[in-house]
Amino acid sequence: MRPAKIPTEELMTSGHLACQGCGATQAMRFALKAMGPKTALVIPACCWSVIDGPFPHTSLKVPICHTLFEAAASTASGLKAGLEMRGDTETVVMAWAGDGGTFDIGIQALSGAAERNEDIMYCCYDNEAYMNTGIQRSSATPVGAWTTTTPVAHYKKRPKKKIIDIMAAHSIPYIATASVAYPQDLIEKFRRAREIKGTRFMHVLAPCPTGWKLAPELSVAMARLAVTSRVFPLIEVTDNGSTWKVWKDFEQTPVADYMKPQGRFRHLTDKEIDSIEEEVDRNWQIMLSRERLSADLPGLER
Amino acid sequence: MGEKITFKSYKEMPINAMSIADMTWNLTGSWRNIRPYYDFKMSPCRLGCPAMEDIQRYIFLVTEKRYEEAWGAIIENNPMPAVTGRVCFHPCMDKCTRKDFDQAINIPAIERSLGDMGLENRDWMKKVDASKKEKVAVVGSGPAGLSCAFYLARMGYQVAMFESEKALGGILRWGIPEYRLPNDVVDRVISQILGSGPITVRAETTVGRDIGLDELEKEYDAIFLGLGLMKSRSLGIEGEKGKGIEPGLEFLKKVNSGETVSPGKRAVVVGGGNTAMDVARCARRTGSDVTVVYRRTMNEMPAIKDEIEEAEKEGVHFHFLAAPKEVVRSGGKLAKVVFQEMELGEPDESGRRRPVPVEGRTFELEVDTLFTAIGEQADLTGIEKKVECEWNMIKTTGEAGETSSARIFAGGDVVTGAASVVDAVAAGRKAAGKLDRIFTSADEPAVEEPKTVGIEEINTAYFHQTKRTLVPRIPVEEALKGYLEINSGFLPEQLEAEADRCFSCGVCNFCDNCWMYCPDVAIVRLEDSYEVNYDFCKGCLVCVVECPRGCISTREEGK
Ligand SMILES: Cc1cc2nc3c(=O)[nH]c(=O)nc-3n(C[C@H](O)[C@H](O)[C@H](O)COP(=O)(O)OP(=O)(O)OC[C@H]3O[C@@H](n4cnc5c(N)ncnc54)[C@H](O)[C@@H]3O)c2cc1C
Ligand SMILES: Cc1ncc(C[n+]2csc(CCOP(=O)(O)OP(=O)(O)O)c2C)c(N)n1
Ligand code: SF4
Ligand code: SF4
Ligand code: SF4
Ligand SMILES: [Mg+2]
């Protein structure tokens, strides 16, 4: 057999209930390839609590503890403590939550766990709205987007919450963003995170054709354009929130190329898209300046 | 496949609310309204190659470092990649999809590397023994004849080659100079072809003179005529026969045989084709000041573009829109040539604008040698009695070179007029294929318009703009010192780099994208292929978009 680009082991099976072209399932598939079977998931209310399948079925080959919408991080902390008490130090506990469950309702549990530096991984698969309940805006919904609670006449005016900044402020050992369009990078980051002790926060952009009003075949393309337009930079923050590394080795594409194929942005004028591009550029510059700044700092012993 | 579990009472439920079964009973394929399916296309480069070389395939095999197989893939369509890799006018590159992205792949350079490897690794060519009773006479040992003989021999037919000259190769040996195609390469290519199967050679035998076609017909089951064009056309002006005026092809033949030539201080070459370019460049190598005079303009020149550029680099002068009118001799020696100035008039039957004299405008050039290179002609003595000819070429009635006489086929320049090596190779192979079908009473293969892809089907997000890898060449000053081959071929790392640039248009190269990105794990990864599992494919078509090379097509369900 010729060598495969990514591990061939499948811990997610066919038959799941996700929509056509769902980025959240790609994210799960890739993440589990990196994590391996010794992983326990904690999933709060979100699409993934449905995708997995109805009781008593599952489409994952690792155990899942379904929990309350707001409780992913605390349930994960408890699960980890329980496993440790039973002498299992091998299994990694990973909370797997949507953006609503992370940026909004779950943020206090997450903040608490991170502040205590609980030995858990926390992955937010970000489809930029409350998709499971019918596309309501979350604080992860980007500026300009349509959702059912931000209709075209009142499209979202506030920018996406900067969750990475918030998590970096918690001085946790590892933070990374990833995109389903770059599976090798995603897998590498999850592998790296798996080996670290303490709270590791992963943020994966997961296009949602249904909620983004996007042709399903373009979901990976959008995940890629989000990165190349610098809307969703691929970064790693290490040394307890102090060292920033930004991936820059790509050919830059216009923000419009990312936004235009998505129906949720269809109402935006070119001028509005231009001003969004300016904002994107600003955020990018800030990211780069952090990287420059941290380059001069001595690294921390882990 | 897992079973769906339905509890009849709470007593059947597990104590904890936990999963006890998987989801594979849920055949999500029923959600699909459009289906993706693997559907490899023919890469445009292949469609551009007159010999239909499987270019995508051999480049892919190079990327996998499977050189012997890569060479084998060329040999299926062209027995002389070491030759075409050096001299082909590469119409494949004009079709290369990559030209619409950055620059076309340097296909001939890759072809040449493989051709040279095939000459180095003698065991790559497996010898075939005679296995069929039919015998075929192949007349002419240029690329058309060699190709026809090679493919017939590969199928087990016995081939006898007839050649007027003492050595084989036609234009490859006598026309194209060593700085482009070394004799040593020609020798090795020919001996490889002759050694590949039941081929015998009768050199210094001109069919039509020394032995008649009638005689050949008695002894052989079929005849292939690859006679080429070996006679220089004359200018048709006063004083043409005599000292100081030499047919270009004769001159090239002398140069290629290693004879010393001295065209003198000032040489003028009349013509605009490959012969003109090669004559001019050979004359430059003797130190002459050389001017090419052509009756049309640079745009209409039939010579291969690369050759025109090379000639310019080597200091050949060009004088367009002029034709020789009169020759002035003094003391038996050529002194001056009077040229008529021309202008372009209405297009002729070739579509090029016809040059017409500009009334009263002439000029003179002092000339030591005037070379004529305005085209070559076939010598059909003893041939035209047997097969119908037209415009001094053999008339064919079919794609495979069928002539007016059953079982006599023809191909190459003698049919098309001055064309190219690869066209001749293709003609020889087609005739061999057709003869095999006649001998075995096989059906004609169905011809289907092949599906191809263009830049729109390429997902360019997976590629970065790069420059074509150029072959190392010796500097002009060195080149002008003699007949050393100018193009020295790719270094191994250059071969790798250029092969890596290929998009592999329309043909899977196992990049894993479709398998990897399928959100439904509905693509099965096999040893040397992939399969869609329609039980689960929801028809999102992510695989179609993320295939970088347009290998997956779609069809609406229920249609
Ligand atoms: C100077 C020059 C440079 C060229 N450069 C290029 C180039 O760079 N690239 C390219 O693609 N093409 C080039 N061409 C064109 C190319 O060489 C020809 O198209 C090609 O060789 C045609 O092949 P052929 O087999 O039809 O004929 P030829 O190569 O002409 O071979 C015909 C053979 O048949 C023999 N023959 C003829 N009559 C008889 C007979 N009655 N009995 C026995 N034997 C006979 C001849 O002696 C000769 O050996 C060039 C042509 C010339 C003249
Ligand atoms: C406390 C509480 N409030 C509301 C809900 C209803 N609910 C279930 S999932 C969901 C949205 C989840 O959004 P997100 O976390 O972004 O995940 P997604 O569905 O987009 O994958 C909501 C509002 C709930 N289950 N619990
Ligand atoms: S990119 Fe490769 S396969 Fe495509 S046309 Fe060019 S040489 Fe052929
Ligand atoms: S990516 Fe998978 S589910 Fe989507 S169309 Fe292709 S095979 Fe079907
Ligand atoms: S995506 Fe890659 S592996 Fe799949 S068909 Fe296309 S070339 Fe082959
Ligand atoms: Mg969401």
Short mmCIF file of C-alpha atoms in Angstrom, two decimals, chain B residues 5-285:
data_model
loop_
_atom_site.label_atom_id
_atom_site.label_comp_id
_atom_site.label_asym_id
_atom_site.label_seq_id
_atom_site.Cartn_x
_atom_site.Cartn_y
_atom_site.Cartn_z
CA ILE B 5 -31.45 -1.44 17.78
CA THR B 6 -35.07 -0.81 18.78
CA PHE B 7 -35.98 -1.47 22.39
CA LYS B 8 -39.33 -3.14 22.96
CA SER B 9 -39.32 -2.32 26.66
CA TYR B 10 -37.17 -0.39 29.09
CA LYS B 11 -35.94 -3.75 30.39
CA GLU B 12 -33.90 -4.25 27.25
CA MET B 13 -32.10 -0.95 27.78
CA PRO B 14 -28.64 -0.83 29.26
CA ILE B 15 -28.44 0.33 32.86
CA ASN B 16 -26.64 3.48 31.87
CA ALA B 17 -27.71 5.54 28.87
CA MET B 18 -24.84 4.25 26.81
CA SER B 19 -24.32 3.34 23.20
CA ILE B 20 -24.22 -0.32 22.39
CA ALA B 21 -24.27 -0.22 18.59
CA ASP B 22 -22.84 1.75 15.69
CA MET B 23 -24.55 3.78 12.98
CA THR B 24 -23.59 1.81 9.90
CA TRP B 25 -27.16 0.53 9.54
CA ASN B 26 -28.03 4.05 8.53
CA LEU B 27 -27.47 3.99 4.78
CA THR B 28 -27.12 7.68 4.14
CA GLY B 29 -26.64 7.02 0.42
CA SER B 30 -30.41 7.46 0.17
CA TRP B 31 -29.94 11.18 0.89
CA ARG B 32 -28.00 11.63 -2.30
CA ASN B 33 -29.45 13.34 -5.33
CA ILE B 34 -26.21 13.54 -7.29
CA ARG B 35 -23.50 10.95 -7.45
CA PRO B 36 -19.77 11.37 -7.87
CA TYR B 37 -17.91 8.72 -9.84
CA TYR B 38 -14.29 8.21 -10.79
CA ASP B 39 -13.93 9.12 -14.41
CA PHE B 40 -10.37 9.60 -15.59
CA LYS B 41 -9.93 11.80 -18.62
CA MET B 42 -7.31 12.05 -21.31
CA SER B 43 -4.79 14.74 -20.50
CA PRO B 44 -4.69 17.51 -23.11
CA CYS B 45 -0.96 17.06 -23.70
CA ARG B 46 -1.63 13.56 -24.93
CA LEU B 47 -4.24 14.86 -27.32
CA GLY B 48 -1.65 17.35 -28.56
CA CYS B 49 1.00 14.72 -29.26
CA PRO B 50 0.73 13.33 -32.79
CA ALA B 51 2.01 10.00 -31.47
CA MET B 52 -0.49 10.13 -28.58
CA GLU B 53 2.21 9.47 -26.03
CA ASP B 54 0.76 8.84 -22.58
CA ILE B 55 2.58 11.87 -21.22
CA GLN B 56 0.66 12.18 -17.95
CA ARG B 57 1.39 8.55 -17.18
CA TYR B 58 5.12 8.64 -17.79
CA ILE B 59 5.54 11.87 -15.91
CA PHE B 60 3.60 10.38 -13.00
CA LEU B 61 5.86 7.32 -13.08
CA VAL B 62 8.87 9.65 -13.02
CA THR B 63 7.51 11.31 -9.87
CA GLU B 64 7.44 7.84 -8.36
CA LYS B 65 10.96 7.18 -9.67
CA ARG B 66 9.63 4.21 -11.63
CA TYR B 67 11.82 5.05 -14.61
CA GLU B 68 11.72 1.73 -16.42
CA GLU B 69 7.93 1.73 -16.42
CA ALA B 70 7.93 5.38 -17.47
CA TRP B 71 10.16 4.56 -20.42
CA GLY B 72 7.92 1.60 -21.21
CA ALA B 73 4.90 3.91 -21.25
CA ILE B 74 6.53 6.05 -23.96
CA ILE B 75 7.68 3.10 -25.99
CA GLU B 76 4.08 1.96 -26.37
CA ASN B 77 3.61 4.92 -28.70
CA ASN B 78 7.04 6.07 -29.77
CA PRO B 79 10.13 3.88 -30.12
CA MET B 80 12.57 6.78 -30.19
CA PRO B 81 12.09 9.11 -27.20
CA ALA B 82 15.82 9.85 -27.21
CA VAL B 83 15.28 11.40 -30.66
CA THR B 84 11.96 13.18 -30.22
CA GLY B 85 13.02 14.32 -26.76
CA ARG B 86 15.76 16.25 -28.57
CA VAL B 87 14.21 17.47 -31.80
CA CYS B 88 10.45 17.40 -31.49
CA PHE B 89 8.53 20.61 -32.12
CA HIS B 90 6.46 19.59 -29.04
CA PRO B 91 2.86 20.46 -29.92
CA CYS B 92 2.02 18.72 -26.62
CA MET B 93 3.33 21.76 -24.78
CA ASP B 94 0.96 24.06 -26.62
CA LYS B 95 -1.88 22.01 -25.17
CA CYS B 96 -0.41 21.65 -21.68
CA THR B 97 -2.89 22.89 -19.08
CA ARG B 98 -0.10 24.27 -17.01
CA LYS B 99 0.48 27.00 -19.63
CA ASP B 100 -2.79 28.54 -18.44
CA PHE B 101 -1.40 28.66 -14.90
CA ASP B 102 2.27 29.56 -15.30
CA GLN B 103 4.31 27.78 -17.95
CA ALA B 104 3.81 24.53 -19.83
CA ILE B 105 5.65 21.46 -18.59
CA ASN B 106 8.95 20.85 -20.35
CA ILE B 107 7.64 17.59 -21.78
CA PRO B 108 10.37 16.91 -24.35
CA ALA B 109 13.09 17.34 -21.74
CA ILE B 110 11.45 14.69 -19.58
CA GLU B 111 10.95 12.49 -22.61
CA ARG B 112 14.59 12.84 -23.51
CA SER B 113 15.79 11.92 -20.03
CA LEU B 114 13.75 8.74 -20.21
CA GLY B 115 14.89 8.07 -23.77
CA ASP B 116 18.51 8.35 -22.70
CA MET B 117 17.89 6.07 -19.73
CA GLY B 118 16.41 3.53 -22.13
CA LEU B 119 19.62 3.64 -24.17
CA GLU B 120 21.78 3.24 -21.07
CA ASN B 121 19.73 0.41 -19.62
CA ARG B 122 19.85 -2.05 -22.46
CA ASP B 123 17.84 -4.69 -20.63
CA TRP B 124 14.77 -2.45 -20.61
CA MET B 125 14.00 -3.34 -24.22
CA LYS B 126 12.77 -6.92 -24.17
CA LYS B 127 13.42 -8.78 -27.39
CA VAL B 128 10.42 -10.25 -29.16
CA ASP B 129 10.69 -13.36 -31.35
CA ALA B 130 8.84 -13.96 -34.58
CA SER B 131 5.50 -15.48 -33.71
CA LYS B 132 3.41 -14.72 -36.78
CA LYS B 133 3.75 -16.07 -40.29
CA GLU B 134 3.26 -12.77 -42.10
CA LYS B 135 6.23 -10.85 -43.44
CA VAL B 136 6.26 -7.15 -44.16
CA ALA B 137 8.67 -5.12 -46.28
CA VAL B 138 9.36 -1.67 -44.85
CA VAL B 139 10.91 0.67 -47.39
CA GLY B 140 12.86 3.59 -45.98
CA SER B 141 14.50 3.71 -42.58
CA GLY B 142 13.54 7.19 -41.44
CA PRO B 143 11.37 7.59 -38.38
CA ALA B 144 8.26 6.40 -40.25
CA GLY B 145 9.88 3.17 -41.42
CA LEU B 146 11.64 2.51 -38.12
CA SER B 147 8.43 3.02 -36.18
CA CYS B 148 6.40 0.78 -38.49
CA ALA B 149 9.07 -1.94 -38.32
CA PHE B 150 9.31 -1.68 -34.54
CA TYR B 151 5.59 -2.08 -33.86
CA LEU B 152 5.20 -4.87 -36.41
CA ALA B 153 8.15 -6.71 -34.85
CA ARG B 154 6.71 -6.21 -31.38
CA MET B 155 3.61 -8.02 -32.50
CA GLY B 156 5.74 -10.87 -33.81
CA TYR B 157 5.69 -10.09 -37.53
CA GLN B 158 8.83 -10.55 -39.59
CA VAL B 159 10.09 -7.30 -41.03
CA ALA B 160 12.57 -6.67 -43.83
CA MET B 161 13.76 -3.08 -44.10
CA PHE B 162 15.01 -1.68 -47.41
CA GLU B 163 17.12 1.44 -47.47
CA SER B 164 18.86 3.22 -50.37
CA GLU B 165 21.63 4.58 -48.22
CA LYS B 166 24.37 2.59 -46.59
CA ALA B 167 23.28 3.66 -43.13
CA LEU B 168 19.80 3.85 -41.63
CA GLY B 169 17.93 6.78 -40.14
CA GLY B 170 16.84 9.00 -43.03
CA ILE B 171 16.75 12.64 -42.01
CA LEU B 172 17.74 11.72 -38.48
CA ARG B 173 21.11 10.65 -39.81
CA TRP B 174 21.63 12.84 -42.86
CA GLY B 175 19.62 15.94 -42.12
CA ILE B 176 19.57 16.94 -38.47
CA PRO B 177 23.07 18.02 -37.38
CA GLU B 178 24.92 16.61 -34.42
CA TYR B 179 24.60 19.70 -32.25
CA ARG B 180 20.91 18.83 -32.00
CA LEU B 181 20.98 15.08 -32.48
CA PRO B 182 24.34 13.33 -32.13
CA ASN B 183 25.01 10.48 -34.56
CA ASP B 184 25.84 8.32 -31.63
CA VAL B 185 22.30 8.70 -30.32
CA VAL B 186 20.89 7.89 -33.76
CA ASP B 187 23.11 4.79 -33.91
CA ARG B 188 22.03 3.57 -30.52
CA VAL B 189 18.34 4.23 -31.13
CA ILE B 190 18.47 2.34 -34.40
CA SER B 191 20.37 -0.60 -33.00
CA GLN B 192 17.91 -0.78 -30.10
CA ILE B 193 14.99 -0.87 -32.53
CA LEU B 194 16.64 -3.42 -34.81
CA GLY B 195 17.54 -5.58 -31.84
CA SER B 196 14.03 -5.52 -30.42
CA GLY B 197 12.54 -8.14 -32.69
CA PRO B 198 12.58 -10.03 -35.99
CA ILE B 199 13.86 -7.21 -38.23
CA THR B 200 16.35 -7.72 -41.05
CA VAL B 201 17.94 -4.92 -43.06
CA ARG B 202 18.89 -4.56 -46.71
CA ALA B 203 20.82 -1.35 -47.03
CA GLU B 204 21.99 0.23 -50.29
CA THR B 205 18.90 -1.12 -51.98
CA THR B 206 16.59 1.36 -53.64
CA VAL B 207 13.13 0.02 -54.11
CA GLY B 208 11.76 0.96 -57.50
CA ARG B 209 15.23 0.82 -59.02
CA ASP B 210 17.24 -2.04 -57.57
CA ILE B 211 14.19 -4.10 -56.73
CA GLY B 212 10.62 -3.55 -57.91
CA LEU B 213 7.52 -3.25 -55.80
CA ASP B 214 6.10 -6.18 -57.79
CA GLU B 215 8.90 -8.37 -56.56
CA LEU B 216 8.37 -7.26 -52.99
CA GLU B 217 4.66 -7.97 -53.30
CA LYS B 218 5.43 -11.55 -54.23
CA GLU B 219 7.66 -12.13 -51.27
CA TYR B 220 5.89 -10.13 -48.57
CA ASP B 221 2.36 -10.01 -47.24
CA ALA B 222 2.40 -6.24 -47.09
CA ILE B 223 4.62 -3.24 -47.85
CA PHE B 224 5.08 0.02 -45.97
CA LEU B 225 6.58 2.96 -47.85
CA GLY B 226 8.33 5.52 -45.67
CA LEU B 227 10.37 7.14 -48.40
CA GLY B 228 10.61 10.63 -47.01
CA LEU B 229 11.74 13.59 -49.08
CA MET B 230 15.39 13.26 -49.92
CA LYS B 231 15.78 15.48 -53.00
CA SER B 232 16.31 19.23 -52.67
CA ARG B 233 13.91 21.34 -54.68
CA SER B 234 15.63 23.65 -57.17
CA LEU B 235 15.22 27.42 -57.31
CA GLY B 236 14.35 27.49 -60.98
CA ILE B 237 16.52 30.50 -61.84
CA GLU B 238 19.16 31.20 -64.41
CA GLY B 239 22.64 29.87 -63.58
CA GLU B 240 21.49 27.68 -60.76
CA LYS B 241 23.52 24.68 -61.83
CA GLY B 242 27.16 25.43 -61.24
CA LYS B 243 29.82 26.26 -58.73
CA GLY B 244 28.91 28.07 -55.54
CA ILE B 245 25.34 26.89 -55.39
CA GLU B 246 24.59 23.89 -53.25
CA PRO B 247 21.41 22.10 -52.21
CA GLY B 248 21.04 22.43 -48.44
CA LEU B 249 20.36 18.79 -47.78
CA GLU B 250 23.52 17.74 -49.68
CA PHE B 251 25.54 20.09 -47.54
CA LEU B 252 24.00 18.73 -44.33
CA LYS B 253 24.71 15.20 -45.48
CA LYS B 254 28.40 16.11 -45.88
CA VAL B 255 28.48 17.76 -42.48
CA ASN B 256 26.76 14.79 -40.85
CA SER B 257 29.23 12.39 -42.52
CA GLY B 258 32.14 14.33 -41.04
CA GLU B 259 33.37 15.75 -44.36
CA THR B 260 35.16 19.09 -44.20
CA VAL B 261 33.06 21.83 -45.71
CA SER B 262 34.02 25.39 -46.53
CA PRO B 263 31.21 27.62 -47.72
CA GLY B 264 33.56 30.63 -47.71
CA LYS B 265 33.32 34.04 -46.13
CA ARG B 266 29.75 34.88 -47.04
CA ALA B 267 27.02 32.27 -47.19
CA VAL B 268 23.41 32.88 -48.04
CA VAL B 269 20.71 30.35 -47.32
CA VAL B 270 17.48 30.60 -49.23
CA GLY B 271 14.47 29.21 -47.39
CA GLY B 272 12.69 29.34 -44.05
CA GLY B 273 12.28 25.76 -42.89
CA ASN B 274 14.28 23.40 -40.69
CA THR B 275 16.73 22.70 -43.47
CA ALA B 276 17.45 26.40 -43.86
CA MET B 277 18.05 26.80 -40.13
CA ASP B 278 20.35 23.80 -39.90
CA VAL B 279 22.29 24.77 -43.01
CA ALA B 280 22.72 28.28 -41.66
CA ARG B 281 23.89 27.07 -38.28
CA CYS B 282 26.31 24.53 -39.78
CA ALA B 283 27.72 27.23 -42.04
CA ARG B 284 28.17 29.48 -38.99
CA ARG B 285 30.28 26.74 -37.47
#
